[in-house]
PDB file of C-alpha atoms and ligand atoms in Angstrom:
ATOM      1  CA  MET A   1      95.123 112.782 100.663  1.00 90.00           C
ATOM      2  CA  ILE A   2      93.534 110.936 103.601  1.00 94.00           C
ATOM      3  CA  LYS A   3      94.202 107.353 104.494  1.00 97.00           C
ATOM      4  CA  ILE A   4      92.380 105.642 107.339  1.00 98.00           C
ATOM      5  CA  GLN A   5      93.439 102.229 108.556  1.00 98.00           C
ATOM      6  CA  ASP A   6      91.511 100.096 111.042  1.00 98.00           C
ATOM      7  CA  LEU A   7      90.162 103.097 112.936  1.00 98.00           C
ATOM      8  CA  ARG A   8      88.571 102.179 116.256  1.00 98.00           C
ATOM      9  CA  LYS A   9      86.999 104.383 118.887  1.00 98.00           C
ATOM     10  CA  ASN A  10      85.645 103.358 122.256  1.00 98.00           C
ATOM     11  CA  PHE A  11      83.627 105.430 124.674  1.00 97.00           C
ATOM     12  CA  GLY A  12      84.192 103.531 127.903  1.00 96.00           C
ATOM     13  CA  LYS A  13      83.482  99.919 127.102  1.00 95.00           C
ATOM     14  CA  VAL A  14      81.378 100.695 124.066  1.00 97.00           C
ATOM     15  CA  GLU A  15      83.125 100.407 120.724  1.00 97.00           C
ATOM     16  CA  VAL A  16      81.453 102.927 118.415  1.00 98.00           C
ATOM     17  CA  LEU A  17      83.910 102.650 115.498  1.00 98.00           C
ATOM     18  CA  LYS A  18      84.805  99.046 114.821  1.00 98.00           C
ATOM     19  CA  GLY A  19      87.755  99.112 112.490  1.00 98.00           C
ATOM     20  CA  ILE A  20      87.153 101.479 109.582  1.00 98.00           C
ATOM     21  CA  SER A  21      89.554 101.590 106.642  1.00 98.00           C
ATOM     22  CA  THR A  22      89.288 103.756 103.551  1.00 98.00           C
ATOM     23  CA  THR A  23      91.141 106.369 101.551  1.00 97.00           C
ATOM     24  CA  ILE A  24      89.979 109.724 100.265  1.00 97.00           C
ATOM     25  CA  GLN A  25      91.709 111.132  97.186  1.00 96.00           C
ATOM     26  CA  LYS A  26      92.469 114.792  96.648  1.00 96.00           C
ATOM     27  CA  GLY A  27      89.383 116.541  95.237  1.00 96.00           C
ATOM     28  CA  GLU A  28      87.013 113.711  96.100  1.00 97.00           C
ATOM     29  CA  ILE A  29      83.566 114.427  97.501  1.00 98.00           C
ATOM     30  CA  ILE A  30      82.508 111.790 100.002  1.00 98.00           C
ATOM     31  CA  ALA A  31      78.975 111.489 101.365  1.00 98.00           C
ATOM     32  CA  ILE A  32      78.706 109.658 104.681  1.00 98.00           C
ATOM     33  CA  ILE A  33      75.326 108.104 105.254  1.00 98.00           C
ATOM     34  CA  GLY A  34      73.863 105.869 107.926  1.00 97.00           C
ATOM     35  CA  PRO A  35      71.398 105.533 110.763  1.00 96.00           C
ATOM     36  CA  SER A  36      71.519 107.760 113.813  1.00 96.00           C
ATOM     37  CA  GLY A  37      74.112 106.497 116.280  1.00 97.00           C
ATOM     38  CA  SER A  38      76.065 104.572 113.645  1.00 98.00           C
ATOM     39  CA  GLY A  39      79.244 106.559 114.330  1.00 98.00           C
ATOM     40  CA  LYS A  40      79.211 109.137 111.513  1.00 98.00           C
ATOM     41  CA  SER A  41      80.041 112.135 113.687  1.00 98.00           C
ATOM     42  CA  THR A  42      82.651 110.222 115.645  1.00 98.00           C
ATOM     43  CA  PHE A  43      84.271 109.174 112.378  1.00 98.00           C
ATOM     44  CA  LEU A  44      84.513 112.787 111.147  1.00 97.00           C
ATOM     45  CA  ARG A  45      85.694 114.019 114.534  1.00 96.00           C
ATOM     46  CA  CYS A  46      88.495 111.448 114.547  1.00 96.00           C
ATOM     47  CA  ILE A  47      89.775 112.750 111.198  1.00 94.00           C
ATOM     48  CA  ASN A  48      90.559 116.179 112.627  1.00 90.00           C
ATOM     49  CA  LEU A  49      91.314 114.818 116.102  1.00 91.00           C
ATOM     50  CA  LEU A  50      88.370 116.365 117.894  1.00 93.00           C
ATOM     51  CA  GLU A  51      88.175 112.788 119.181  1.00 95.00           C
ATOM     52  CA  THR A  52      91.278 110.741 119.882  1.00 94.00           C
ATOM     53  CA  PRO A  53      91.075 107.389 118.113  1.00 96.00           C
ATOM     54  CA  THR A  54      91.415 104.410 120.445  1.00 97.00           C
ATOM     55  CA  SER A  55      93.479 102.584 117.839  1.00 97.00           C
ATOM     56  CA  GLY A  56      94.230 102.594 114.146  1.00 97.00           C
ATOM     57  CA  HIS A  57      96.012 105.076 111.927  1.00 97.00           C
ATOM     58  CA  ILE A  58      95.059 108.177 109.983  1.00 96.00           C
ATOM     59  CA  TRP A  59      97.298 109.964 107.520  1.00 94.00           C
ATOM     60  CA  VAL A  60      96.578 113.429 106.156  1.00 91.00           C
ATOM     61  CA  ASN A  61      98.866 114.257 103.236  1.00 87.00           C
ATOM     62  CA  GLU A  62     101.370 111.539 104.121  1.00 84.00           C
ATOM     63  CA  ALA A  63     101.719 112.783 107.694  1.00 86.00           C
ATOM     64  CA  GLU A  64     100.369 110.395 110.299  1.00 92.00           C
ATOM     65  CA  VAL A  65      98.083 112.455 112.514  1.00 90.00           C
ATOM     66  CA  THR A  66      97.579 109.547 114.906  1.00 93.00           C
ATOM     67  CA  ASN A  67     101.261 109.717 115.755  1.00 91.00           C
ATOM     68  CA  PRO A  68     101.326 110.966 119.370  1.00 87.00           C
ATOM     69  CA  LYS A  69     104.006 113.511 118.496  1.00 89.00           C
ATOM     70  CA  VAL A  70     101.856 115.304 115.954  1.00 88.00           C
ATOM     71  CA  ASN A  71     100.804 118.936 116.447  1.00 87.00           C
ATOM     72  CA  ILE A  72      97.021 118.710 116.715  1.00 85.00           C
ATOM     73  CA  MET A  73      96.549 122.395 115.957  1.00 84.00           C
ATOM     74  CA  LYS A  74      98.393 121.980 112.652  1.00 84.00           C
ATOM     75  CA  VAL A  75      96.096 119.117 111.694  1.00 84.00           C
ATOM     76  CA  ARG A  76      93.002 121.155 112.495  1.00 85.00           C
ATOM     77  CA  GLU A  77      94.347 123.979 110.339  1.00 88.00           C
ATOM     78  CA  GLN A  78      94.470 121.627 107.376  1.00 91.00           C
ATOM     79  CA  VAL A  79      91.061 120.088 107.960  1.00 94.00           C
ATOM     80  CA  GLY A  80      88.176 122.551 108.304  1.00 95.00           C
ATOM     81  CA  MET A  81      84.950 121.494 109.971  1.00 96.00           C
ATOM     82  CA  VAL A  82      81.370 122.723 109.811  1.00 97.00           C
ATOM     83  CA  PHE A  83      78.851 121.521 112.395  1.00 96.00           C
ATOM     84  CA  GLN A  84      75.104 121.138 112.490  1.00 95.00           C
ATOM     85  CA  GLN A  85      74.917 123.851 115.164  1.00 94.00           C
ATOM     86  CA  PHE A  86      77.032 126.553 113.432  1.00 93.00           C
ATOM     87  CA  ASN A  87      79.044 127.330 116.630  1.00 93.00           C
ATOM     88  CA  LEU A  88      79.613 130.984 115.718  1.00 97.00           C
ATOM     89  CA  PHE A  89      80.952 133.393 118.345  1.00 97.00           C
ATOM     90  CA  PRO A  90      77.750 135.233 119.339  1.00 97.00           C
ATOM     91  CA  HIS A  91      79.467 138.398 120.605  1.00 97.00           C
ATOM     92  CA  LYS A  92      81.467 138.895 117.414  1.00 98.00           C
ATOM     93  CA  THR A  93      80.262 140.299 114.099  1.00 98.00           C
ATOM     94  CA  VAL A  94      80.199 138.137 110.993  1.00 98.00           C
ATOM     95  CA  LEU A  95      83.528 139.478 109.757  1.00 98.00           C
ATOM     96  CA  GLU A  96      85.108 139.205 113.222  1.00 98.00           C
ATOM     97  CA  ASN A  97      84.020 135.562 113.342  1.00 98.00           C
ATOM     98  CA  ILE A  98      85.826 134.946 110.072  1.00 98.00           C
ATOM     99  CA  ILE A  99      89.091 136.780 110.762  1.00 98.00           C
ATOM    100  CA  TYR A 100      89.576 135.448 114.301  1.00 97.00           C
ATOM    101  CA  ALA A 101      91.331 132.157 113.557  1.00 95.00           C
ATOM    102  CA  PRO A 102      93.538 133.391 110.704  1.00 96.00           C
ATOM    103  CA  MET A 103      94.758 136.215 112.948  1.00 97.00           C
ATOM    104  CA  MET A 104      95.150 134.168 116.144  1.00 95.00           C
ATOM    105  CA  VAL A 105      96.388 130.883 114.712  1.00 92.00           C
ATOM    106  CA  LYS A 106      98.139 131.863 111.509  1.00 92.00           C
ATOM    107  CA  GLY A 107      99.262 135.343 112.493  1.00 95.00           C
ATOM    108  CA  THR A 108      97.610 136.929 109.460  1.00 97.00           C
ATOM    109  CA  SER A 109      97.462 140.727 109.743  1.00 98.00           C
ATOM    110  CA  LYS A 110      94.059 142.276 110.366  1.00 98.00           C
ATOM    111  CA  ASP A 111      93.996 144.058 106.987  1.00 98.00           C
ATOM    112  CA  VAL A 112      94.778 140.917 105.041  1.00 98.00           C
ATOM    113  CA  ALA A 113      92.408 138.768 107.110  1.00 98.00           C
ATOM    114  CA  GLU A 114      89.597 141.269 106.538  1.00 98.00           C
ATOM    115  CA  GLU A 115      90.249 141.436 102.826  1.00 98.00           C
ATOM    116  CA  GLN A 116      90.200 137.643 102.577  1.00 98.00           C
ATOM    117  CA  GLY A 117      87.159 137.489 104.851  1.00 98.00           C
ATOM    118  CA  ARG A 118      85.208 139.873 102.608  1.00 98.00           C
ATOM    119  CA  GLU A 119      86.148 137.792  99.570  1.00 98.00           C
ATOM    120  CA  LEU A 120      84.793 134.686 101.317  1.00 98.00           C
ATOM    121  CA  LEU A 121      81.611 136.477 102.357  1.00 98.00           C
ATOM    122  CA  LYS A 122      81.044 137.355  98.703  1.00 97.00           C
ATOM    123  CA  LYS A 123      81.492 133.701  97.785  1.00 96.00           C
ATOM    124  CA  VAL A 124      78.822 132.576 100.231  1.00 97.00           C
ATOM    125  CA  GLY A 125      76.527 135.426  99.183  1.00 97.00           C
ATOM    126  CA  LEU A 126      76.710 137.462 102.395  1.00 97.00           C
ATOM    127  CA  ALA A 127      78.873 140.447 101.456  1.00 96.00           C
ATOM    128  CA  GLU A 128      76.387 142.902 102.951  1.00 97.00           C
ATOM    129  CA  LYS A 129      76.240 141.145 106.345  1.00 98.00           C
ATOM    130  CA  GLU A 130      79.808 141.641 107.538  1.00 98.00           C
ATOM    131  CA  ASN A 131      78.855 143.908 110.449  1.00 98.00           C
ATOM    132  CA  GLU A 132      75.837 141.938 111.661  1.00 98.00           C
ATOM    133  CA  HIS A 133      75.918 139.758 114.757  1.00 98.00           C
ATOM    134  CA  PRO A 134      74.938 136.096 114.321  1.00 97.00           C
ATOM    135  CA  VAL A 135      71.709 136.550 116.297  1.00 97.00           C
ATOM    136  CA  ARG A 136      70.408 138.765 113.481  1.00 97.00           C
ATOM    137  CA  LEU A 137      70.963 136.110 110.808  1.00 97.00           C
ATOM    138  CA  SER A 138      68.759 133.260 109.632  1.00 97.00           C
ATOM    139  CA  GLY A 139      69.948 129.692 110.145  1.00 97.00           C
ATOM    140  CA  GLY A 140      70.958 129.399 106.504  1.00 97.00           C
ATOM    141  CA  GLN A 141      72.950 132.613 106.714  1.00 97.00           C
ATOM    142  CA  LYS A 142      74.633 131.484 109.938  1.00 98.00           C
ATOM    143  CA  GLN A 143      75.678 128.239 108.330  1.00 97.00           C
ATOM    144  CA  ARG A 144      77.089 130.085 105.318  1.00 98.00           C
ATOM    145  CA  VAL A 145      79.125 132.267 107.702  1.00 98.00           C
ATOM    146  CA  ALA A 146      80.353 129.097 109.424  1.00 98.00           C
ATOM    147  CA  ILE A 147      81.474 127.744 106.040  1.00 98.00           C
ATOM    148  CA  ALA A 148      83.263 131.017 105.208  1.00 98.00           C
ATOM    149  CA  ARG A 149      84.914 130.919 108.627  1.00 98.00           C
ATOM    150  CA  ALA A 150      86.232 127.408 108.059  1.00 97.00           C
ATOM    151  CA  LEU A 151      87.484 128.367 104.589  1.00 97.00           C
ATOM    152  CA  ALA A 152      89.335 131.369 106.021  1.00 97.00           C
ATOM    153  CA  MET A 153      92.005 128.982 107.300  1.00 96.00           C
ATOM    154  CA  SER A 154      92.629 127.790 103.717  1.00 95.00           C
ATOM    155  CA  PRO A 155      92.105 124.146 104.661  1.00 95.00           C
ATOM    156  CA  GLU A 156      93.117 121.310 102.386  1.00 93.00           C
ATOM    157  CA  MET A 157      89.960 119.457 103.201  1.00 95.00           C
ATOM    158  CA  MET A 158      86.513 120.251 104.594  1.00 97.00           C
ATOM    159  CA  LEU A 159      84.378 118.090 106.861  1.00 97.00           C
ATOM    160  CA  PHE A 160      80.649 118.804 107.174  1.00 98.00           C
ATOM    161  CA  ASP A 161      78.599 117.142 109.897  1.00 98.00           C
ATOM    162  CA  GLU A 162      74.926 117.345 108.892  1.00 97.00           C
ATOM    163  CA  PRO A 163      75.301 120.971 107.804  1.00 97.00           C
ATOM    164  CA  THR A 164      71.608 121.356 106.936  1.00 97.00           C
ATOM    165  CA  SER A 165      69.939 119.269 109.644  1.00 96.00           C
ATOM    166  CA  ALA A 166      69.272 122.207 111.973  1.00 95.00           C
ATOM    167  CA  LEU A 167      67.801 124.386 109.217  1.00 96.00           C
ATOM    168  CA  ASP A 168      64.238 125.161 108.279  1.00 94.00           C
ATOM    169  CA  PRO A 169      63.456 123.469 104.970  1.00 92.00           C
ATOM    170  CA  GLU A 170      63.475 126.681 102.936  1.00 93.00           C
ATOM    171  CA  MET A 171      67.092 127.341 103.946  1.00 95.00           C
ATOM    172  CA  VAL A 172      68.526 123.951 103.100  1.00 96.00           C
ATOM    173  CA  LYS A 173      68.975 124.761  99.442  1.00 95.00           C
ATOM    174  CA  GLU A 174      71.043 127.940  99.883  1.00 96.00           C
ATOM    175  CA  VAL A 175      73.523 126.051 102.062  1.00 97.00           C
ATOM    176  CA  LEU A 176      73.702 123.051  99.737  1.00 96.00           C
ATOM    177  CA  GLU A 177      74.330 125.443  96.833  1.00 96.00           C
ATOM    178  CA  VAL A 178      77.331 126.915  98.660  1.00 97.00           C
ATOM    179  CA  ILE A 179      78.688 123.429  99.357  1.00 97.00           C
ATOM    180  CA  LYS A 180      78.129 122.468  95.733  1.00 96.00           C
ATOM    181  CA  SER A 181      80.009 125.526  94.490  1.00 95.00           C
ATOM    182  CA  LEU A 182      82.859 124.587  96.813  1.00 96.00           C
ATOM    183  CA  ALA A 183      82.861 121.089  95.335  1.00 94.00           C
ATOM    184  CA  LEU A 184      83.344 122.628  91.896  1.00 93.00           C
ATOM    185  CA  THR A 185      86.531 124.360  93.069  1.00 94.00           C
ATOM    186  CA  GLY A 186      88.115 120.950  93.662  1.00 94.00           C
ATOM    187  CA  MET A 187      87.993 121.066  97.452  1.00 96.00           C
ATOM    188  CA  THR A 188      88.278 117.641  99.063  1.00 97.00           C
ATOM    189  CA  MET A 189      85.197 117.114 101.229  1.00 97.00           C
ATOM    190  CA  ALA A 190      83.483 114.601 103.468  1.00 98.00           C
ATOM    191  CA  ILE A 191      79.840 115.365 104.240  1.00 98.00           C
ATOM    192  CA  VAL A 192      77.591 113.563 106.675  1.00 98.00           C
ATOM    193  CA  THR A 193      74.120 114.144 105.283  1.00 96.00           C
ATOM    194  CA  HIS A 194      70.548 112.930 105.158  1.00 94.00           C
ATOM    195  CA  GLU A 195      70.012 114.809 101.894  1.00 94.00           C
ATOM    196  CA  MET A 196      70.010 111.819  99.574  1.00 95.00           C
ATOM    197  CA  GLY A 197      69.340 113.879  96.425  1.00 94.00           C
ATOM    198  CA  PHE A 198      72.379 115.977  97.222  1.00 95.00           C
ATOM    199  CA  ALA A 199      74.542 112.929  97.935  1.00 96.00           C
ATOM    200  CA  ARG A 200      73.490 111.334  94.676  1.00 96.00           C
ATOM    201  CA  GLU A 201      74.165 114.469  92.665  1.00 94.00           C
ATOM    202  CA  VAL A 202      77.364 115.779  94.236  1.00 95.00           C
ATOM    203  CA  ALA A 203      79.258 112.893  95.829  1.00 97.00           C
ATOM    204  CA  ASP A 204      81.890 110.824  94.051  1.00 97.00           C
ATOM    205  CA  ARG A 205      81.491 108.094  96.657  1.00 98.00           C
ATOM    206  CA  VAL A 206      79.074 107.121  99.365  1.00 98.00           C
ATOM    207  CA  LEU A 207      80.291 105.578 102.614  1.00 98.00           C
ATOM    208  CA  PHE A 208      77.471 103.787 104.416  1.00 98.00           C
ATOM    209  CA  LEU A 209      78.094 103.315 108.135  1.00 98.00           C
ATOM    210  CA  ASP A 210      76.057 101.066 110.350  1.00 98.00           C
ATOM    211  CA  ASP A 211      76.836 100.129 113.945  1.00 97.00           C
ATOM    212  CA  GLY A 212      80.375 101.492 113.734  1.00 98.00           C
ATOM    213  CA  GLN A 213      81.258  99.575 110.594  1.00 98.00           C
ATOM    214  CA  LEU A 214      81.853 100.750 107.057  1.00 98.00           C
ATOM    215  CA  VAL A 215      79.295  98.533 105.365  1.00 98.00           C
ATOM    216  CA  GLU A 216      79.423  99.985 101.833  1.00 97.00           C
ATOM    217  CA  ASP A 217      81.844 102.177  99.945  1.00 97.00           C
ATOM    218  CA  ALA A 218      80.528 102.781  96.432  1.00 97.00           C
ATOM    219  CA  PRO A 219      79.743 105.435  93.819  1.00 97.00           C
ATOM    220  CA  PRO A 220      76.285 106.953  94.443  1.00 97.00           C
ATOM    221  CA  ALA A 221      74.740 105.532  91.266  1.00 96.00           C
ATOM    222  CA  GLU A 222      75.662 102.067  92.454  1.00 97.00           C
ATOM    223  CA  PHE A 223      74.838 102.611  96.121  1.00 97.00           C
ATOM    224  CA  PHE A 224      71.382 104.086  95.564  1.00 96.00           C
ATOM    225  CA  SER A 225      70.236 101.790  92.789  1.00 95.00           C
ATOM    226  CA  ALA A 226      71.780  98.528  93.938  1.00 94.00           C
ATOM    227  CA  PRO A 227      72.988  98.542  97.536  1.00 95.00           C
ATOM    228  CA  LYS A 228      74.806  95.289  98.192  1.00 95.00           C
ATOM    229  CA  SER A 229      74.118  94.798 101.872  1.00 96.00           C
ATOM    230  CA  LYS A 230      70.835  94.020 103.554  1.00 96.00           C
ATOM    231  CA  ARG A 231      71.595  96.787 106.064  1.00 96.00           C
ATOM    232  CA  ALA A 232      71.874  99.470 103.365  1.00 96.00           C
ATOM    233  CA  GLN A 233      68.786  98.122 101.594  1.00 96.00           C
ATOM    234  CA  ASP A 234      66.776  98.369 104.808  1.00 96.00           C
ATOM    235  CA  PHE A 235      68.077 101.861 105.528  1.00 96.00           C
ATOM    236  CA  LEU A 236      67.254 103.155 102.050  1.00 94.00           C
ATOM    237  CA  GLU A 237      63.825 101.554 102.131  1.00 93.00           C
ATOM    238  CA  LYS A 238      63.015 103.450 105.312  1.00 91.00           C
ATOM    239  CA  ILE A 239      64.085 106.864 104.065  1.00 86.00           C
ATOM    240  CA  LEU A 240      63.410 106.919 100.318  1.00 77.00           C
TER     241      LEU A 240
HETATM  242  P1  LIG B 301      75.958 109.461 114.435  1.00 63.33           P
HETATM  243  O1  LIG B 301      76.667 110.735 114.144  1.00 63.33           O
HETATM  244  O2  LIG B 301      76.029 108.454 113.337  1.00 63.33           O
HETATM  245  O3  LIG B 301      74.538 109.682 114.868  1.00 63.33           O
HETATM  246  P2  LIG B 301      77.747 109.336 116.711  1.00 63.33           P
HETATM  247  O4  LIG B 301      79.112 109.246 116.152  1.00 63.33           O
HETATM  248  O5  LIG B 301      77.308 110.664 117.219  1.00 63.33           O
HETATM  249  O6  LIG B 301      76.693 108.751 115.664  1.00 63.33           O
HETATM  250  O7  LIG B 301      77.591 108.322 117.915  1.00 63.33           O
HETATM  251  C1  LIG B 301      77.917 106.947 117.810  1.00 63.33           C
HETATM  252  C2  LIG B 301      77.714 106.288 119.170  1.00 63.33           C
HETATM  253  O8  LIG B 301      78.662 106.794 120.068  1.00 63.33           O
HETATM  254  C3  LIG B 301      76.356 106.563 119.762  1.00 63.33           C
HETATM  255  O9  LIG B 301      75.929 105.396 120.411  1.00 63.33           O
HETATM  256  C4  LIG B 301      76.627 107.648 120.762  1.00 63.33           C
HETATM  257  O10 LIG B 301      75.723 107.604 121.826  1.00 63.33           O
HETATM  258  C5  LIG B 301      78.043 107.349 121.207  1.00 63.33           C
HETATM  259  N1  LIG B 301      78.786 108.556 121.591  1.00 63.33           N
HETATM  260  C6  LIG B 301      79.107 109.586 120.779  1.00 63.33           C
HETATM  261  N2  LIG B 301      79.834 110.523 121.445  1.00 63.33           N
HETATM  262  C7  LIG B 301      79.990 110.053 122.700  1.00 63.33           C
HETATM  263  C8  LIG B 301      80.651 110.536 123.872  1.00 63.33           C
HETATM  264  N3  LIG B 301      81.327 111.701 123.868  1.00 63.33           N
HETATM  265  N4  LIG B 301      80.591 109.772 124.985  1.00 63.33           N
HETATM  266  C9  LIG B 301      79.933 108.598 125.007  1.00 63.33           C
HETATM  267  N5  LIG B 301      79.298 108.074 123.939  1.00 63.33           N
HETATM  268  C10 LIG B 301      79.316 108.782 122.808  1.00 63.33           C
HETATM  269 MG1  LIG B 302      76.040 112.684 114.094  1.00 63.33          MG
END
């Protein structure tokens, strides 16, 4: 589904991704773990071209998205993204937030977009909030709306960048539950997270990034019980 070959990204003279290669199969759940500043967000943002890779190649469904001729909007349609800071439109209601992109980008009619939007709100447990504005929602509810909004584009894959890091502790679980239920539908996902219990339980593979390098790529059982590298051992010792 996704193939990444020797991905490099520089900001000025600083190389923050130093040649990352991996593949993600359809339906796989990938947890991306690593110290702050290791390049996790940049890595995700390169996959849907929010950042332009400096060099290397990325294919999504056989199509090379790093080909300069590619339609970036089409790629972003296929790859949904959820951020730490929700990024909802504050002046729109919950349902308006969800129907905006399908109507504007895909040309879905308002009736159909609303019907699909309500279905998605049910899935994330917020059916009764469709007319609220984001300011009236808790952080956990906002993040669930953001997930529904990304799903409204019917993406082939979802990227989550620390989806629970901005939440009060009591709201982490409700968001992780929604992500877990999405995993059960077979959605392909890559999730940057510090929730190690979640990564262990839900992920098929853990990618450990450190200093812009993919240091380990292993199933969670293996990664958490017997990390191969000194760098992953040190990291896990600090946080577990
Ligand atoms: P992580 O998500 O693992 O914390 P990031 O991908 O956000 O790491 O950042 C990796 C490195 O790239 C950091 O040193 C960060 O300061 C730098 N960086 C990220 N975005 C930019 C940017 N837009 N301009 C300059 N440097 C950046
Ligand atoms: Mg980050």
